[in-house]
CSV table of N, CA and C in Angstrom, one decimal:
chain,number,residue,atom,x,y,z
A,224,MET,N,94.6,93.9,68.4
A,224,MET,CA,94.8,92.6,69.0
A,224,MET,C,95.3,91.6,68.0
A,225,LYS,N,96.3,90.9,68.3
A,225,LYS,CA,96.9,89.9,67.4
A,225,LYS,C,96.1,88.6,67.6
A,226,ASN,N,95.8,88.0,66.5
A,226,ASN,CA,95.0,86.8,66.5
A,226,ASN,C,95.6,85.8,65.5
A,227,ASP,N,96.9,85.7,65.4
A,227,ASP,CA,97.6,84.8,64.4
A,227,ASP,C,97.6,83.4,65.1
A,228,MET,N,96.6,82.6,64.8
A,228,MET,CA,96.5,81.3,65.4
A,228,MET,C,97.8,80.4,65.2
A,229,LYS,N,98.4,80.5,64.0
A,229,LYS,CA,99.5,79.6,63.7
A,229,LYS,C,100.7,80.1,64.6
A,230,ASP,N,100.9,81.4,64.8
A,230,ASP,CA,102.0,81.9,65.6
A,230,ASP,C,101.7,81.5,67.1
A,231,MET,N,100.5,81.7,67.6
A,231,MET,CA,100.2,81.3,69.0
A,231,MET,C,100.4,79.9,69.2
A,232,HIS,N,100.0,79.0,68.3
A,232,HIS,CA,100.2,77.6,68.4
A,232,HIS,C,101.7,77.2,68.4
A,233,LYS,N,102.4,77.9,67.6
A,233,LYS,CA,103.9,77.6,67.5
A,233,LYS,C,104.5,78.0,68.8
A,234,GLN,N,104.2,79.1,69.4
A,234,GLN,CA,104.7,79.6,70.7
A,234,GLN,C,104.4,78.6,71.8
A,235,LEU,N,103.1,78.2,71.8
A,235,LEU,CA,102.7,77.2,72.9
A,235,LEU,C,103.4,75.9,72.7
A,236,PHE,N,103.6,75.5,71.5
A,236,PHE,CA,104.3,74.2,71.2
A,236,PHE,C,105.8,74.3,71.7
A,237,ILE,N,106.4,75.4,71.5
A,237,ILE,CA,107.8,75.6,71.9
A,237,ILE,C,107.8,75.6,73.5
A,238,LEU,N,106.9,76.2,74.1
A,238,LEU,CA,106.8,76.2,75.6
A,238,LEU,C,106.6,74.8,76.1
A,239,VAL,N,105.7,74.0,75.5
A,239,VAL,CA,105.5,72.6,75.9
A,239,VAL,C,106.7,71.8,75.7
A,240,LYS,N,107.4,72.0,74.6
A,240,LYS,CA,108.7,71.3,74.4
A,240,LYS,C,109.7,71.6,75.4
A,241,LEU,N,109.8,72.9,75.8
A,241,LEU,CA,110.8,73.3,76.9
A,241,LEU,C,110.4,72.7,78.2
A,242,LEU,N,109.1,72.7,78.6
A,242,LEU,CA,108.7,72.2,79.8
A,242,LEU,C,108.9,70.7,79.9
A,243,THR,N,108.6,70.0,78.8
A,243,THR,CA,108.9,68.5,78.7
A,243,THR,C,110.3,68.2,78.8
A,244,LYS,N,111.2,69.0,78.1
A,244,LYS,CA,112.6,68.8,78.2
A,244,LYS,C,113.1,69.0,79.6
A,245,ASP,N,112.5,69.9,80.4
A,245,ASP,CA,112.9,70.2,81.8
A,245,ASP,C,112.3,69.1,82.7
A,246,GLY,N,111.6,68.1,82.2
A,246,GLY,CA,111.2,67.0,83.0
A,246,GLY,C,109.8,67.0,83.4
A,247,HIS,N,109.0,68.0,83.0
A,247,HIS,CA,107.6,68.0,83.4
A,247,HIS,C,106.8,67.0,82.7
A,248,ASP,N,105.8,66.4,83.4
A,248,ASP,CA,105.0,65.4,82.8
A,248,ASP,C,104.1,66.0,81.7
A,249,PRO,N,104.0,65.5,80.5
A,249,PRO,CA,103.2,66.1,79.5
A,249,PRO,C,101.7,66.2,79.9
A,250,LEU,N,101.2,65.2,80.7
A,250,LEU,CA,99.8,65.3,81.1
A,250,LEU,C,99.6,66.4,82.1
A,251,ALA,N,100.6,66.7,83.0
A,251,ALA,CA,100.5,67.8,83.9
A,251,ALA,C,100.5,69.2,83.1
A,252,ILE,N,101.3,69.2,82.1
A,252,ILE,CA,101.4,70.4,81.2
A,252,ILE,C,100.0,70.6,80.6
A,253,ALA,N,99.4,69.5,80.0
A,253,ALA,CA,98.1,69.6,79.4
A,253,ALA,C,97.1,70.1,80.4
A,254,GLY,N,97.2,69.6,81.6
A,254,GLY,CA,96.2,70.0,82.7
A,254,GLY,C,96.3,71.4,83.0
A,255,CYS,N,97.5,71.9,83.1
A,255,CYS,CA,97.7,73.4,83.3
A,255,CYS,C,97.2,74.2,82.2
A,256,MET,N,97.4,73.8,80.9
A,256,MET,CA,96.9,74.5,79.8
A,256,MET,C,95.3,74.5,79.8
A,257,LEU,N,94.7,73.3,80.1
A,257,LEU,CA,93.3,73.2,80.2
A,257,LEU,C,92.7,74.1,81.2
A,258,ALA,N,93.3,74.1,82.4
A,258,ALA,CA,92.9,75.0,83.5
A,258,ALA,C,93.0,76.4,83.1
A,259,GLY,N,94.0,76.8,82.5
A,259,GLY,CA,94.2,78.2,82.0
A,259,GLY,C,93.1,78.6,81.0
A,260,ALA,N,92.9,77.6,80.1
A,260,ALA,CA,91.9,77.9,79.0
A,260,ALA,C,90.5,78.1,79.7
A,261,VAL,N,90.2,77.2,80.6
A,261,VAL,CA,88.9,77.4,81.3
A,261,VAL,C,88.8,78.7,82.0
A,262,GLN,N,89.8,79.1,82.7
A,262,GLN,CA,89.8,80.4,83.4
A,262,GLN,C,89.6,81.6,82.4
A,263,ILE,N,90.2,81.5,81.2
A,263,ILE,CA,90.0,82.5,80.2
A,263,ILE,C,88.6,82.5,79.7
A,264,TYR,N,88.0,81.3,79.4
A,264,TYR,CA,86.6,81.2,79.0
A,264,TYR,C,85.7,81.8,80.0
A,265,GLN,N,85.9,81.5,81.3
A,265,GLN,CA,85.1,82.0,82.3
A,265,GLN,C,85.1,83.6,82.4
A,266,ALA,N,86.3,84.1,82.2
A,266,ALA,CA,86.5,85.6,82.3
A,266,ALA,C,85.9,86.2,81.1
A,267,GLU,N,86.0,85.6,79.9
A,267,GLU,CA,85.5,86.2,78.7
A,267,GLU,C,84.0,85.9,78.4
A,268,LEU,N,83.6,84.7,78.8
A,268,LEU,CA,82.2,84.3,78.4
A,268,LEU,C,81.2,84.2,79.5
A,269,GLY,N,81.7,84.2,80.7
A,269,GLY,CA,80.8,84.0,81.9
A,269,GLY,C,80.7,82.5,82.2
A,270,MET,N,80.2,82.3,83.4
A,270,MET,CA,80.1,80.9,83.9
A,270,MET,C,79.2,80.0,83.1
A,271,GLU,N,78.0,80.5,82.9
A,271,GLU,CA,77.0,79.7,82.2
A,271,GLU,C,77.4,79.3,80.8
A,272,THR,N,77.9,80.2,80.0
A,272,THR,CA,78.3,79.9,78.6
A,272,THR,C,79.5,79.0,78.7
A,273,THR,N,80.4,79.2,79.6
A,273,THR,CA,81.6,78.3,79.8
A,273,THR,C,81.1,76.9,80.1
A,274,GLN,N,80.2,76.8,81.0
A,274,GLN,CA,79.7,75.4,81.3
A,274,GLN,C,79.0,74.8,80.1
A,275,ASP,N,78.2,75.6,79.3
A,275,ASP,CA,77.6,75.0,78.1
A,275,ASP,C,78.7,74.6,77.1
A,276,LEU,N,79.7,75.4,77.0
A,276,LEU,CA,80.8,75.0,76.1
A,276,LEU,C,81.5,73.8,76.5
A,277,LEU,N,81.9,73.7,77.8
A,277,LEU,CA,82.6,72.5,78.3
A,277,LEU,C,81.7,71.2,78.2
A,278,ASP,N,80.4,71.4,78.4
A,278,ASP,CA,79.4,70.3,78.2
A,278,ASP,C,79.4,69.8,76.8
A,279,GLN,N,79.4,70.8,75.9
A,279,GLN,CA,79.4,70.4,74.4
A,279,GLN,C,80.7,69.7,74.1
A,280,ILE,N,81.8,70.1,74.6
A,280,ILE,CA,83.1,69.5,74.3
A,280,ILE,C,83.1,68.1,74.8
A,281,ALA,N,82.6,67.9,76.1
A,281,ALA,CA,82.7,66.6,76.7
A,281,ALA,C,81.6,65.6,76.2
A,282,ASN,N,80.4,66.1,75.9
A,282,ASN,CA,79.3,65.2,75.6
A,282,ASN,C,78.7,65.3,74.2
A,283,GLY,N,79.0,66.4,73.5
A,283,GLY,CA,78.4,66.6,72.2
A,283,GLY,C,79.0,65.8,71.1
A,284,GLY,N,78.3,65.6,70.1
A,284,GLY,CA,78.8,64.9,68.9
A,284,GLY,C,78.8,65.8,67.7
A,285,ASP,N,79.3,65.3,66.6
A,285,ASP,CA,79.3,66.0,65.4
A,285,ASP,C,78.0,66.4,64.9
A,286,ASP,N,77.0,65.5,65.2
A,286,ASP,CA,75.6,65.8,64.7
A,286,ASP,C,75.0,67.0,65.4
A,287,ASP,N,75.6,67.5,66.5
A,287,ASP,CA,75.1,68.7,67.2
A,287,ASP,C,75.6,70.0,66.6
A,288,ILE,N,76.5,69.9,65.6
A,288,ILE,CA,77.1,71.1,65.1
A,288,ILE,C,76.6,71.3,63.7
A,289,ASP,N,76.1,72.5,63.4
A,289,ASP,CA,75.5,72.8,62.1
A,289,ASP,C,76.6,73.6,61.3
A,290,PHE,N,77.2,72.9,60.3
A,290,PHE,CA,78.2,73.6,59.5
A,290,PHE,C,78.2,73.1,58.1
A,291,ASP,N,78.7,73.9,57.2
A,291,ASP,CA,78.7,73.6,55.7
A,291,ASP,C,79.7,72.5,55.5
A,292,GLU,N,79.3,71.3,55.1
A,292,GLU,CA,80.3,70.2,54.9
A,292,GLU,C,81.1,70.4,53.6
A,293,SER,N,80.7,71.3,52.8
A,293,SER,CA,81.5,71.6,51.6
A,293,SER,C,82.8,72.4,51.9
A,294,VAL,N,82.9,72.9,53.1
A,294,VAL,CA,84.0,73.7,53.5
A,294,VAL,C,85.2,72.7,53.8
A,295,ASP,N,86.4,73.2,53.5
A,295,ASP,CA,87.6,72.4,53.8
A,295,ASP,C,87.5,71.9,55.2
A,296,LYS,N,87.9,70.7,55.5
A,296,LYS,CA,87.8,70.0,56.8
A,296,LYS,C,89.0,70.5,57.8
A,297,GLU,N,89.1,71.7,58.1
A,297,GLU,CA,90.0,72.2,59.1
A,297,GLU,C,89.3,72.2,60.4
A,298,THR,N,90.0,72.4,61.5
A,298,THR,CA,89.4,72.5,62.8
A,298,THR,C,88.4,73.6,62.9
A,299,ILE,N,87.2,73.3,63.4
A,299,ILE,CA,86.2,74.3,63.6
A,299,ILE,C,86.1,74.7,65.0
A,300,HIS,N,86.4,76.0,65.3
A,300,HIS,CA,86.4,76.5,66.7
A,300,HIS,C,85.1,77.3,67.0
């Protein structure tokens, strides 16, 4: 299984640019991407874990996450 995050992000960015160039609303594009992400989470994690994840994203704060602050400040997934 390929998991090159930079390559995946680049391909998604290219697709978003093409869709935007074709006249699609960027917020509609983002909505479709979010809906697709949620469907993937549900299929891979189940409904309860997905709900917990979405709740954490919507309502959680940095103080809810336990991580080593000495680590370089890249996005934590």
